């Protein structure tokens, strides 16, 4: 007799060393675990490039909907940190699982109880804080050496300018003329009173999609904070 299960996978953008398997691989691992344990995966949901520090993940929310509707009694994940890297959020989910009598299975360790979930939740949160610290430290060091610290920045491109004393490449940003003209156009429209949404829709209509990643944020005049240009 098989029992229904939902599987979930997540890979965060803050995994520079690629230590975590891809979402597709996590789906394969979950399916293999289910077959070994007599479970039937009726749905798999994943979130790619979203931190475990938030519950605002489309895939996770779909999983929780299935659970609250009583459609599954088993959840399969690669490990607890794929579910959450926030101890408070994980504690909330543990209470939800207990209410709906859902068993949590990890591919790495099998079925886990509430104590293991709570303990691993604390470890996951500490790891997230450590990753955030080391990332900021690395960016600060790179900036001190004169390197570019961000990802893509609209209007600029990366250019290797040499090496430091340790033989590491030094890269800086230089103006990309084609993108720079686009940036000037955006600011001109903004200065004329166009809303961000209207600007994005106009550029998209011209065949210039502006669904920028988080690293490609622009700062509009007078805003004081980066704002992502995203058409809806």
Coordinates of N, CA and C in Angstrom, one line a residue:
X1 N 0.8 -1.2 0.0 CA 0.0 0.0 0.0 C 0.9 1.2 0.0
X2 N 0.6 2.2 -0.9 CA 1.4 3.4 -1.0 C 0.6 4.5 -0.3
X3 N 1.3 5.5 0.2 CA 0.7 6.7 0.8 C 1.1 7.9 0.1
X4 N 0.2 8.9 -0.1 CA 0.5 10.1 -0.8 C 1.5 11.0 -0.1
X5 N 2.3 11.6 -1.0 CA 3.3 12.5 -0.4 C 3.5 13.7 -1.4
X6 N 3.9 14.8 -0.8 CA 4.3 15.9 -1.6 C 5.8 16.2 -1.4
X7 N 6.5 16.5 -2.4 CA 8.0 16.7 -2.3 C 8.3 18.2 -2.6
X8 N 9.3 18.7 -1.9 CA 9.7 20.1 -2.1 C 11.2 20.2 -2.2
X9 N 11.6 21.1 -3.1 CA 13.1 21.4 -3.2 C 13.3 22.9 -3.3
X10 N 14.5 23.3 -2.9 CA 14.9 24.7 -2.9 C 16.4 24.8 -3.1
X11 N 16.8 25.8 -3.9 CA 18.2 26.2 -4.1 C 18.2 27.7 -4.0
X12 N 19.1 28.2 -3.1 CA 19.2 29.6 -2.8 C 20.2 30.3 -3.7
X13 N 20.0 31.6 -3.9 CA 21.0 32.3 -4.6 C 22.3 32.5 -3.8
X14 N 22.2 32.3 -2.5 CA 23.4 32.6 -1.6 C 24.2 31.3 -1.3
X15 N 24.4 30.5 -2.4 CA 25.2 29.3 -2.3 C 26.3 29.4 -3.3
X16 N 27.3 30.3 -3.1 CA 28.4 30.5 -4.1 C 29.2 29.3 -4.4
X17 N 29.3 28.4 -3.5 CA 30.2 27.2 -3.7 C 29.4 26.0 -4.3
X18 N 28.1 26.3 -4.6 CA 27.3 25.2 -5.3 C 27.3 24.0 -4.4
X19 N 27.2 24.1 -3.1 CA 27.1 23.0 -2.2 C 25.8 22.3 -2.3
X20 N 24.7 23.0 -2.6 CA 23.4 22.4 -2.6 C 23.1 21.9 -4.0
X21 N 22.5 20.7 -4.1 CA 22.1 20.2 -5.4 C 21.0 21.0 -6.0
X22 N 20.8 20.9 -7.3 CA 19.8 21.7 -8.0 C 18.4 21.2 -7.6
X23 N 17.4 22.1 -7.9 CA 16.0 21.7 -7.6 C 15.6 20.5 -8.4
X24 N 16.1 20.4 -9.6 CA 15.7 19.2 -10.4 C 16.3 17.9 -9.8
X25 N 17.6 18.0 -9.3 CA 18.2 16.9 -8.7 C 17.4 16.5 -7.4
X26 N 17.0 17.5 -6.6 CA 16.3 17.3 -5.4 C 15.0 16.5 -5.7
X27 N 14.3 16.8 -6.9 CA 13.1 16.1 -7.2 C 13.4 14.7 -7.5
X28 N 14.5 14.4 -8.2 CA 14.9 13.0 -8.5 C 15.2 12.2 -7.2
X29 N 15.9 12.9 -6.3 CA 16.3 12.3 -5.0 C 15.0 11.9 -4.2
X30 N 14.1 12.9 -4.2 CA 12.8 12.7 -3.5 C 12.0 11.6 -4.1
X31 N 12.0 11.5 -5.4 CA 11.2 10.4 -6.1 C 11.9 9.0 -5.7
X32 N 13.2 9.0 -5.7 CA 13.9 7.7 -5.4 C 13.6 7.3 -3.9
X33 N 13.6 8.3 -3.0 CA 13.3 8.0 -1.6 C 11.9 7.5 -1.5
X34 N 10.9 8.1 -2.2 CA 9.5 7.7 -2.1 C 9.4 6.3 -2.6
X35 N 10.0 5.9 -3.7 CA 9.9 4.5 -4.2 C 10.5 3.5 -3.2
X36 N 11.5 3.9 -2.5 CA 12.1 3.0 -1.5 C 11.3 2.8 -0.3
X37 N 10.5 3.8 0.0 CA 9.7 3.8 1.3 C 8.2 3.6 1.1
X38 N 7.8 3.2 -0.1 CA 6.4 2.9 -0.4 C 5.5 4.2 -0.4
X39 N 6.1 5.3 -0.8 CA 5.3 6.5 -0.9 C 5.1 6.9 -2.3
X40 N 4.0 7.6 -2.6 CA 3.7 8.1 -3.9 C 3.7 9.6 -4.0
X41 N 4.6 10.1 -4.7 CA 4.7 11.6 -4.9 C 3.6 12.1 -5.8
X42 N 2.6 12.8 -5.3 CA 1.5 13.2 -6.1 C 1.8 14.6 -6.7
X43 N 2.8 15.3 -6.1 CA 3.2 16.7 -6.5 C 4.6 17.0 -6.0
X44 N 5.3 17.8 -6.9 CA 6.6 18.3 -6.5 C 6.6 19.8 -6.7
X45 N 7.0 20.6 -5.8 CA 7.1 22.0 -5.9 C 8.5 22.5 -5.5
X46 N 9.0 23.4 -6.3 CA 10.4 23.9 -6.0 C 10.5 25.4 -6.1
X47 N 11.5 25.9 -5.5 CA 11.8 27.3 -5.5 C 13.3 27.5 -5.8
X48 N 13.6 28.1 -7.0 CA 15.0 28.2 -7.4 C 15.5 29.7 -7.2
X49 N 16.5 29.9 -6.5 CA 17.1 31.2 -6.3 C 16.3 32.0 -5.3
X50 N 15.7 31.4 -4.3 CA 15.0 32.1 -3.2 C 15.5 31.7 -1.9
X51 N 15.9 32.6 -1.1 CA 16.5 32.3 0.2 C 15.5 31.6 1.1
X52 N 16.1 30.7 2.0 CA 15.2 30.0 3.0 C 14.9 30.9 4.2
X53 N 15.3 32.2 4.1 CA 14.9 33.1 5.3 C 13.5 33.6 5.2
X54 N 12.8 33.4 4.0 CA 11.5 33.9 3.9 C 10.5 32.7 3.6
X55 N 9.3 32.9 3.9 CA 8.2 31.9 3.6 C 7.5 32.4 2.3
X56 N 7.8 33.5 1.8 CA 7.2 34.0 0.6 C 7.8 33.3 -0.6
X57 N 7.6 32.0 -0.7 CA 8.1 31.2 -1.8 C 7.0 30.5 -2.5
X58 N 6.8 30.7 -3.8 CA 5.6 30.2 -4.4 C 5.5 28.6 -4.3
X59 N 6.6 28.0 -4.4 CA 6.6 26.5 -4.3 C 6.2 26.0 -2.9
X60 N 6.8 26.7 -1.9 CA 6.5 26.3 -0.5 C 5.1 26.6 -0.2
X61 N 4.5 27.7 -0.7 CA 3.1 28.0 -0.4 C 2.2 26.9 -1.0
X62 N 2.6 26.4 -2.2 CA 1.7 25.4 -2.8 C 1.8 24.1 -2.0
X63 N 2.9 23.8 -1.4 CA 3.1 22.6 -0.6 C 2.2 22.8 0.7
X64 N 2.2 23.9 1.3 CA 1.5 24.2 2.5 C 0.0 24.1 2.2
X65 N -0.4 24.5 1.0 CA -1.8 24.5 0.6 C -2.3 23.0 0.6
X66 N -1.5 22.1 0.0 CA -1.8 20.7 -0.1 C -2.0 20.1 1.3
X67 N -1.1 20.5 2.2 CA -1.1 20.0 3.5 C -2.3 20.5 4.3
X68 N -2.6 21.8 4.2 CA -3.8 22.3 5.0 C -5.1 21.8 4.4
X69 N -5.1 21.4 3.1 CA -6.3 20.8 2.6 C -6.5 19.3 2.9
X70 N -5.5 18.8 3.6 CA -5.5 17.4 4.0 C -5.3 16.4 2.8
X71 N -4.7 16.8 1.7 CA -4.5 16.0 0.6 C -3.3 15.0 0.7
X72 N -2.4 15.4 1.6 CA -1.2 14.5 1.8 C -0.9 14.4 3.3
X73 N -0.2 13.3 3.6 CA 0.2 13.1 5.0 C 1.7 12.9 5.1
X74 N 2.4 13.1 4.0 CA 3.8 13.0 4.0 C 4.5 14.1 3.2
X75 N 5.6 14.6 3.7 CA 6.4 15.6 3.0 C 7.8 15.1 2.9
X76 N 8.3 15.2 1.7 CA 9.7 14.7 1.4 C 10.6 15.9 1.0
X77 N 11.7 16.1 1.7 CA 12.7 17.2 1.4 C 14.1 16.5 1.4
X78 N 15.0 17.2 0.8 CA 16.4 16.7 0.8 C 16.9 16.8 2.2
X79 N 16.8 17.9 2.9 CA 17.2 18.1 4.2 C 16.4 19.2 4.8
X80 N 16.4 19.4 6.1 CA 15.6 20.4 6.8 C 15.8 21.8 6.3
X81 N 17.1 22.1 6.0 CA 17.4 23.5 5.6 C 16.8 23.9 4.2
X82 N 16.4 22.9 3.4 CA 15.7 23.2 2.2 C 14.3 23.7 2.5
X83 N 13.8 23.3 3.6 CA 12.4 23.8 4.0 C 12.5 25.2 4.5
X84 N 13.5 25.5 5.4 CA 13.6 26.8 5.9 C 15.0 27.0 6.6
X85 N 15.5 28.2 6.5 CA 16.7 28.6 7.3 C 16.3 29.6 8.4
X86 N 15.1 29.6 8.8 CA 14.6 30.6 9.8 C 13.9 29.7 10.9
X87 N 14.5 29.7 12.1 CA 13.9 28.9 13.2 C 12.5 29.2 13.5
X88 N 12.1 30.5 13.5 CA 10.7 30.8 13.8 C 9.8 30.3 12.7
X89 N 10.1 30.4 11.4 CA 9.3 29.9 10.4 C 9.1 28.4 10.4
X90 N 10.3 27.8 10.7 CA 10.2 26.3 10.8 C 9.4 25.8 12.0
X91 N 9.4 26.6 13.1 CA 8.6 26.2 14.2 C 7.1 26.3 13.9
X92 N 6.8 27.3 13.1 CA 5.4 27.5 12.7 C 5.0 26.3 11.8
X93 N 5.8 25.9 10.9 CA 5.5 24.8 10.0 C 5.4 23.5 10.8
X94 N 6.3 23.3 11.8 CA 6.2 22.1 12.6 C 4.8 22.0 13.2
X95 N 4.3 23.1 13.8 CA 3.0 23.1 14.4 C 1.9 22.8 13.4
X96 N 2.1 23.3 12.2 CA 1.1 23.0 11.1 C 1.2 21.5 10.7
X97 N 2.4 21.0 10.6 CA 2.5 19.5 10.3 C 1.8 18.7 11.4
X98 N 2.1 19.1 12.6 CA 1.5 18.3 13.7 C 0.0 18.4 13.7
X99 N -0.6 19.5 13.4 CA -2.0 19.7 13.3 C -2.7 18.8 12.3
X100 N -2.0 18.7 11.1 CA -2.5 18.0 10.0 C -1.9 16.6 9.9
X101 N -1.2 16.1 11.0 CA -0.7 14.8 11.0 C 0.2 14.5 9.8
X102 N 1.1 15.4 9.5 CA 2.0 15.2 8.4 C 3.4 14.7 8.9
X103 N 3.9 13.6 8.3 CA 5.2 13.1 8.6 C 6.2 13.8 7.7
X104 N 7.3 14.2 8.2 CA 8.4 14.8 7.4 C 9.5 13.8 7.2
X105 N 9.9 13.7 5.9 CA 10.9 12.7 5.6 C 12.1 13.5 4.9
X106 N 13.3 13.3 5.3 CA 14.4 13.8 4.6 C 15.2 12.7 3.9
X107 N 15.7 13.1 2.7 CA 16.4 12.1 1.9 C 17.7 11.7 2.6
X108 N 18.3 12.6 3.3 CA 19.6 12.3 3.9 C 19.5 11.5 5.2
X109 N 18.3 11.6 5.9 CA 18.2 10.9 7.2 C 16.9 10.2 7.5
X110 N 16.0 10.1 6.5 CA 14.8 9.4 6.7 C 13.8 10.3 7.4
X111 N 12.8 9.6 8.0 CA 11.7 10.3 8.8 C 12.3 11.0 10.0
X112 N 11.9 12.3 10.2 CA 12.5 13.0 11.3 C 11.3 13.5 12.2
X113 N 11.6 13.6 13.5 CA 10.6 14.1 14.5 C 10.8 15.6 14.8
X114 N 9.9 16.1 15.6 CA 9.8 17.5 15.9 C 11.2 18.0 16.5
X115 N 11.8 17.2 17.3 CA 13.0 17.6 18.0 C 14.1 17.8 17.0
X116 N 14.2 16.9 16.0 CA 15.3 17.0 15.0 C 15.0 18.3 14.1
X117 N 13.7 18.5 13.8 CA 13.3 19.6 13.0 C 13.7 20.9 13.7
X118 N 13.4 21.0 15.0 CA 13.8 22.2 15.7 C 15.3 22.4 15.8
X119 N 16.0 21.4 16.1 CA 17.4 21.5 16.2 C 18.1 21.9 14.9
X120 N 17.7 21.2 13.8 CA 18.3 21.6 12.5 C 17.8 23.0 12.1
X121 N 16.7 23.4 12.5 CA 16.2 24.7 12.2 C 17.2 25.8 12.8
X122 N 17.6 25.6 14.0 CA 18.6 26.5 14.7 C 19.9 26.5 13.9
X123 N 20.4 25.3 13.5 CA 21.6 25.2 12.8 C 21.5 25.9 11.5
X124 N 20.4 25.7 10.8 CA 20.2 26.3 9.5 C 20.2 27.8 9.5
X125 N 19.6 28.4 10.6 CA 19.5 29.8 10.8 C 20.9 30.4 11.0
X126 N 21.7 29.7 11.8 CA 23.1 30.1 12.1 C 23.9 30.0 10.8
X127 N 23.7 29.0 10.0 CA 24.5 28.9 8.7 C 24.1 30.1 7.8
X128 N 22.8 30.4 7.8 CA 22.4 31.6 6.9 C 23.1 32.8 7.4
X129 N 23.1 33.1 8.7 CA 23.8 34.3 9.2 C 25.3 34.3 8.9
X130 N 25.9 33.1 9.0 CA 27.3 33.0 8.6 C 27.6 33.3 7.2
X131 N 26.7 32.8 6.3 CA 26.8 33.0 4.8 C 26.7 34.5 4.6
X132 N 25.7 35.2 5.2 CA 25.5 36.6 5.0 C 26.8 37.4 5.4
X133 N 27.3 37.0 6.6 CA 28.5 37.7 7.1 C 29.7 37.5 6.1
X134 N 30.0 36.3 5.7 CA 31.1 36.1 4.8 C 31.0 36.7 3.5
X135 N 29.7 36.8 3.0 CA 29.4 37.4 1.7 C 29.7 38.9 1.8
X136 N 29.2 39.6 2.9 CA 29.5 41.0 3.1 C 31.0 41.3 3.2
X137 N 31.7 40.4 4.0 CA 33.1 40.5 4.2 C 33.9 40.5 2.9
X138 N 33.5 39.5 2.0 CA 34.1 39.3 0.7 C 33.9 40.5 -0.2
X139 N 32.7 41.1 -0.2 CA 32.4 42.2 -1.0 C 33.2 43.4 -0.6
X140 N 33.3 43.6 0.8 CA 34.0 44.7 1.3 C 35.5 44.7 0.9
X141 N 36.0 43.4 1.0 CA 37.4 43.3 0.6 C 37.7 43.5 -0.8
X142 N 36.7 43.1 -1.7 CA 36.9 43.3 -3.1 C 36.8 44.8 -3.5
X143 N 35.9 45.5 -2.8 CA 35.8 46.9 -3.0 C 37.0 47.7 -2.6
X144 N 37.6 47.2 -1.5 CA 38.9 47.9 -1.0 C 40.0 47.7 -2.0
X145 N 40.0 46.5 -2.7 CA 41.0 46.3 -3.7 C 40.7 46.9 -5.1
X146 N 39.6 47.6 -5.1 CA 39.2 48.3 -6.4 C 38.4 47.5 -7.3
X147 N 37.9 46.4 -6.9 CA 37.1 45.5 -7.8 C 35.6 45.9 -7.8
X148 N 34.9 45.4 -8.7 CA 33.4 45.5 -8.8 C 32.8 44.5 -7.9
X149 N 31.8 44.9 -7.1 CA 31.2 44.1 -6.1 C 29.9 43.5 -6.4
X150 N 29.2 44.0 -7.4 CA 27.8 43.5 -7.7 C 27.8 42.6 -8.9
X151 N 26.6 42.2 -9.2 CA 26.3 41.4 -10.4 C 26.2 42.4 -11.6
X152 N 25.2 42.1 -12.4 CA 25.0 43.0 -13.6 C 24.5 44.4 -13.1
X153 N 25.0 45.4 -13.7 CA 24.5 46.8 -13.4 C 24.2 47.4 -14.7
X154 N 23.0 47.8 -14.9 CA 22.5 48.3 -16.2 C 23.3 49.6 -16.5
X155 N 23.9 49.6 -17.7 CA 24.7 50.8 -18.1 C 26.2 50.5 -18.0
X156 N 26.6 49.4 -17.4 CA 28.0 49.1 -17.3 C 28.3 47.7 -17.7
X157 N 29.6 47.4 -17.9 CA 30.0 46.1 -18.1 C 31.3 45.9 -17.3
X158 N 31.6 44.6 -17.0 CA 32.8 44.3 -16.3 C 34.1 44.4 -17.2
X159 N 35.2 44.8 -16.7 CA 36.4 44.8 -17.4 C 37.6 44.5 -16.5
X160 N 38.3 43.5 -16.9 CA 39.5 43.1 -16.1 C 40.6 44.1 -16.3
X161 N 41.1 44.7 -15.2 CA 42.1 45.7 -15.3 C 43.5 45.3 -14.8
X162 N 43.6 44.1 -14.4 CA 44.9 43.6 -14.0 C 44.8 42.6 -12.9
X163 N 45.9 42.4 -12.1 CA 45.9 41.5 -11.0 C 46.5 42.2 -9.8
X164 N 46.1 41.7 -8.6 CA 46.6 42.2 -7.3 C 47.9 41.5 -7.0
X165 N 48.4 41.8 -5.8 CA 49.7 41.2 -5.4 C 49.6 39.7 -5.3
X166 N 48.4 39.1 -5.0 CA 48.2 37.7 -4.9 C 47.8 37.0 -6.2
X167 N 47.8 37.7 -7.3 CA 47.5 37.2 -8.6 C 46.1 37.1 -8.9
X168 N 45.2 37.7 -8.0 CA 43.8 37.7 -8.3 C 43.4 38.8 -9.3
X169 N 42.5 38.4 -10.2 CA 42.0 39.4 -11.2 C 41.3 40.6 -10.5
X170 N 41.7 41.8 -11.0 CA 41.0 43.0 -10.6 C 40.0 43.4 -11.7
X171 N 38.8 43.5 -11.4 CA 37.8 43.9 -12.4 C 37.1 45.1 -11.9
X172 N 36.8 46.0 -12.8 CA 36.1 47.3 -12.5 C 35.0 47.4 -13.6
X173 N 34.1 48.4 -13.3 CA 33.0 48.6 -14.2 C 33.4 49.7 -15.2
X174 N 33.0 49.5 -16.5 CA 33.2 50.5 -17.5 C 31.9 50.7 -18.2
X175 N 31.7 51.9 -18.7 CA 30.4 52.3 -19.3 C 30.1 51.5 -20.6
X176 N 28.9 50.9 -20.7 CA 28.5 50.2 -21.9 C 27.6 51.2 -22.7
X177 N 28.1 51.7 -23.8 CA 27.4 52.8 -24.5 C 26.0 52.5 -24.8
X178 N 25.7 51.3 -25.3 CA 24.3 51.0 -25.7 C 23.4 51.0 -24.5
X179 N 23.8 50.3 -23.4 CA 23.0 50.3 -22.2 C 22.9 51.7 -21.6
X180 N 24.0 52.5 -21.7 CA 24.0 53.8 -21.1 C 22.9 54.7 -21.7
X181 N 22.7 54.5 -23.0 CA 21.7 55.3 -23.7 C 20.3 54.9 -23.2
X182 N 20.2 53.6 -22.9 CA 18.9 53.1 -22.3 C 18.7 53.7 -21.0
X183 N 19.7 53.7 -20.1 CA 19.6 54.3 -18.8 C 19.2 55.8 -18.9
X184 N 19.8 56.5 -19.8 CA 19.5 58.0 -20.0 C 18.0 58.1 -20.4
X185 N 17.6 57.2 -21.3 CA 16.2 57.3 -21.7 C 15.2 57.1 -20.5
X186 N 15.5 56.1 -19.7 CA 14.7 55.8 -18.5 C 14.6 57.0 -17.6
X187 N 15.8 57.6 -17.4 CA 15.8 58.8 -16.5 C 15.1 60.0 -17.1
X188 N 15.2 60.1 -18.4 CA 14.4 61.2 -19.0 C 12.9 61.1 -18.8
X189 N 12.4 59.8 -19.1 CA 11.0 59.6 -18.9 C 10.6 59.7 -17.5
X190 N 11.4 59.3 -16.6 CA 11.1 59.5 -15.1 C 11.0 60.9 -14.8
X191 N 11.9 61.7 -15.3 CA 11.9 63.2 -15.0 C 10.7 63.8 -15.6
X192 N 10.1 63.3 -16.7 CA 8.9 63.8 -17.3 C 7.7 63.4 -16.5
X193 N 7.8 62.6 -15.5 CA 6.7 62.2 -14.7 C 6.1 60.8 -15.0
X194 N 6.8 60.0 -15.8 CA 6.3 58.7 -16.1 C 6.5 57.8 -14.8
X195 N 5.5 56.9 -14.6 CA 5.7 56.0 -13.5 C 6.6 54.9 -13.9
X196 N 7.2 54.1 -12.9 CA 8.1 53.0 -13.3 C 7.4 52.0 -14.1
X197 N 6.1 51.7 -13.8 CA 5.4 50.7 -14.5 C 5.2 51.1 -16.0
X198 N 4.9 52.4 -16.1 CA 4.6 52.9 -17.5 C 5.9 52.9 -18.3
X199 N 7.0 53.2 -17.7 CA 8.3 53.1 -18.4 C 8.6 51.7 -18.8
X200 N 8.5 50.7 -17.9 CA 8.7 49.3 -18.3 C 7.8 48.9 -19.4
X201 N 6.6 49.2 -19.3 CA 5.6 48.8 -20.4 C 6.0 49.4 -21.7
X202 N 6.4 50.6 -21.7 CA 6.9 51.3 -23.0 C 8.1 50.6 -23.6
X203 N 9.1 50.3 -22.7 CA 10.3 49.7 -23.2 C 10.0 48.3 -23.6
X204 N 9.1 47.6 -22.9 CA 8.8 46.2 -23.4 C 8.1 46.2 -24.7
X205 N 7.3 47.2 -24.9 CA 6.6 47.4 -26.2 C 7.6 47.6 -27.4
X206 N 8.7 48.2 -27.0 CA 9.8 48.4 -28.0 C 10.7 47.2 -28.1
X207 N 10.4 46.1 -27.4 CA 11.2 44.9 -27.5 C 12.4 44.9 -26.5
X208 N 12.3 45.7 -25.5 CA 13.3 45.8 -24.5 C 12.7 45.4 -23.2
X209 N 12.8 44.1 -22.8 CA 12.2 43.6 -21.6 C 13.1 44.0 -20.4
X210 N 12.4 44.5 -19.4 CA 13.1 45.0 -18.2 C 12.6 44.2 -17.0
X211 N 12.8 42.9 -17.0 CA 12.6 42.1 -15.8 C 13.9 41.9 -15.1
X212 N 14.4 42.9 -14.5 CA 15.8 42.8 -14.0 C 15.9 42.0 -12.8
X213 N 17.1 41.2 -12.6 CA 17.4 40.5 -11.4 C 17.7 41.4 -10.3
X214 N 17.7 40.9 -9.1 CA 18.0 41.8 -7.9 C 19.3 42.5 -8.0
X215 N 20.3 42.0 -8.7 CA 21.6 42.6 -8.8 C 21.6 43.7 -9.8
X216 N 20.5 43.8 -10.6 CA 20.5 44.8 -11.6 C 19.5 45.9 -11.3
X217 N 19.5 46.3 -10.1 CA 18.5 47.3 -9.6 C 19.1 48.7 -10.0
X218 N 18.2 49.6 -10.3 CA 18.6 51.0 -10.5 C 18.0 51.9 -9.5
X219 N 18.7 53.0 -9.2 CA 18.2 54.0 -8.3 C 17.6 55.2 -9.0
X220 N 16.3 55.4 -8.9 CA 15.6 56.5 -9.5 C 15.9 57.8 -8.8
X221 N 15.8 58.9 -9.5 CA 16.1 60.2 -8.9 C 15.1 60.4 -7.7
X222 N 15.7 60.8 -6.6 CA 14.8 61.2 -5.5 C 14.4 60.1 -4.6
X223 N 14.6 58.8 -5.1 CA 14.1 57.7 -4.3 C 15.0 57.3 -3.1
X224 N 16.3 57.5 -3.3 CA 17.2 57.2 -2.2 C 17.5 55.8 -2.0
X225 N 16.7 54.9 -2.6 CA 16.9 53.4 -2.5 C 16.8 52.8 -3.8
X226 N 17.5 51.6 -4.0 CA 17.4 50.9 -5.3 C 16.0 50.5 -5.5
X227 N 15.5 50.6 -6.8 CA 14.2 50.1 -7.1 C 14.3 49.3 -8.4
X228 N 13.7 48.1 -8.4 CA 13.8 47.2 -9.5 C 12.7 47.6 -10.5
X229 N 13.2 47.7 -11.8 CA 12.3 48.0 -12.9 C 11.6 46.7 -13.3
X230 N 10.4 46.5 -13.1 CA 9.7 45.2 -13.4 C 8.4 45.5 -14.0
X231 N 8.2 45.1 -15.2 CA 6.8 45.3 -15.8 C 5.9 44.3 -15.3
X232 N 4.6 44.7 -15.2 CA 3.6 43.8 -14.8 C 2.5 43.7 -15.8

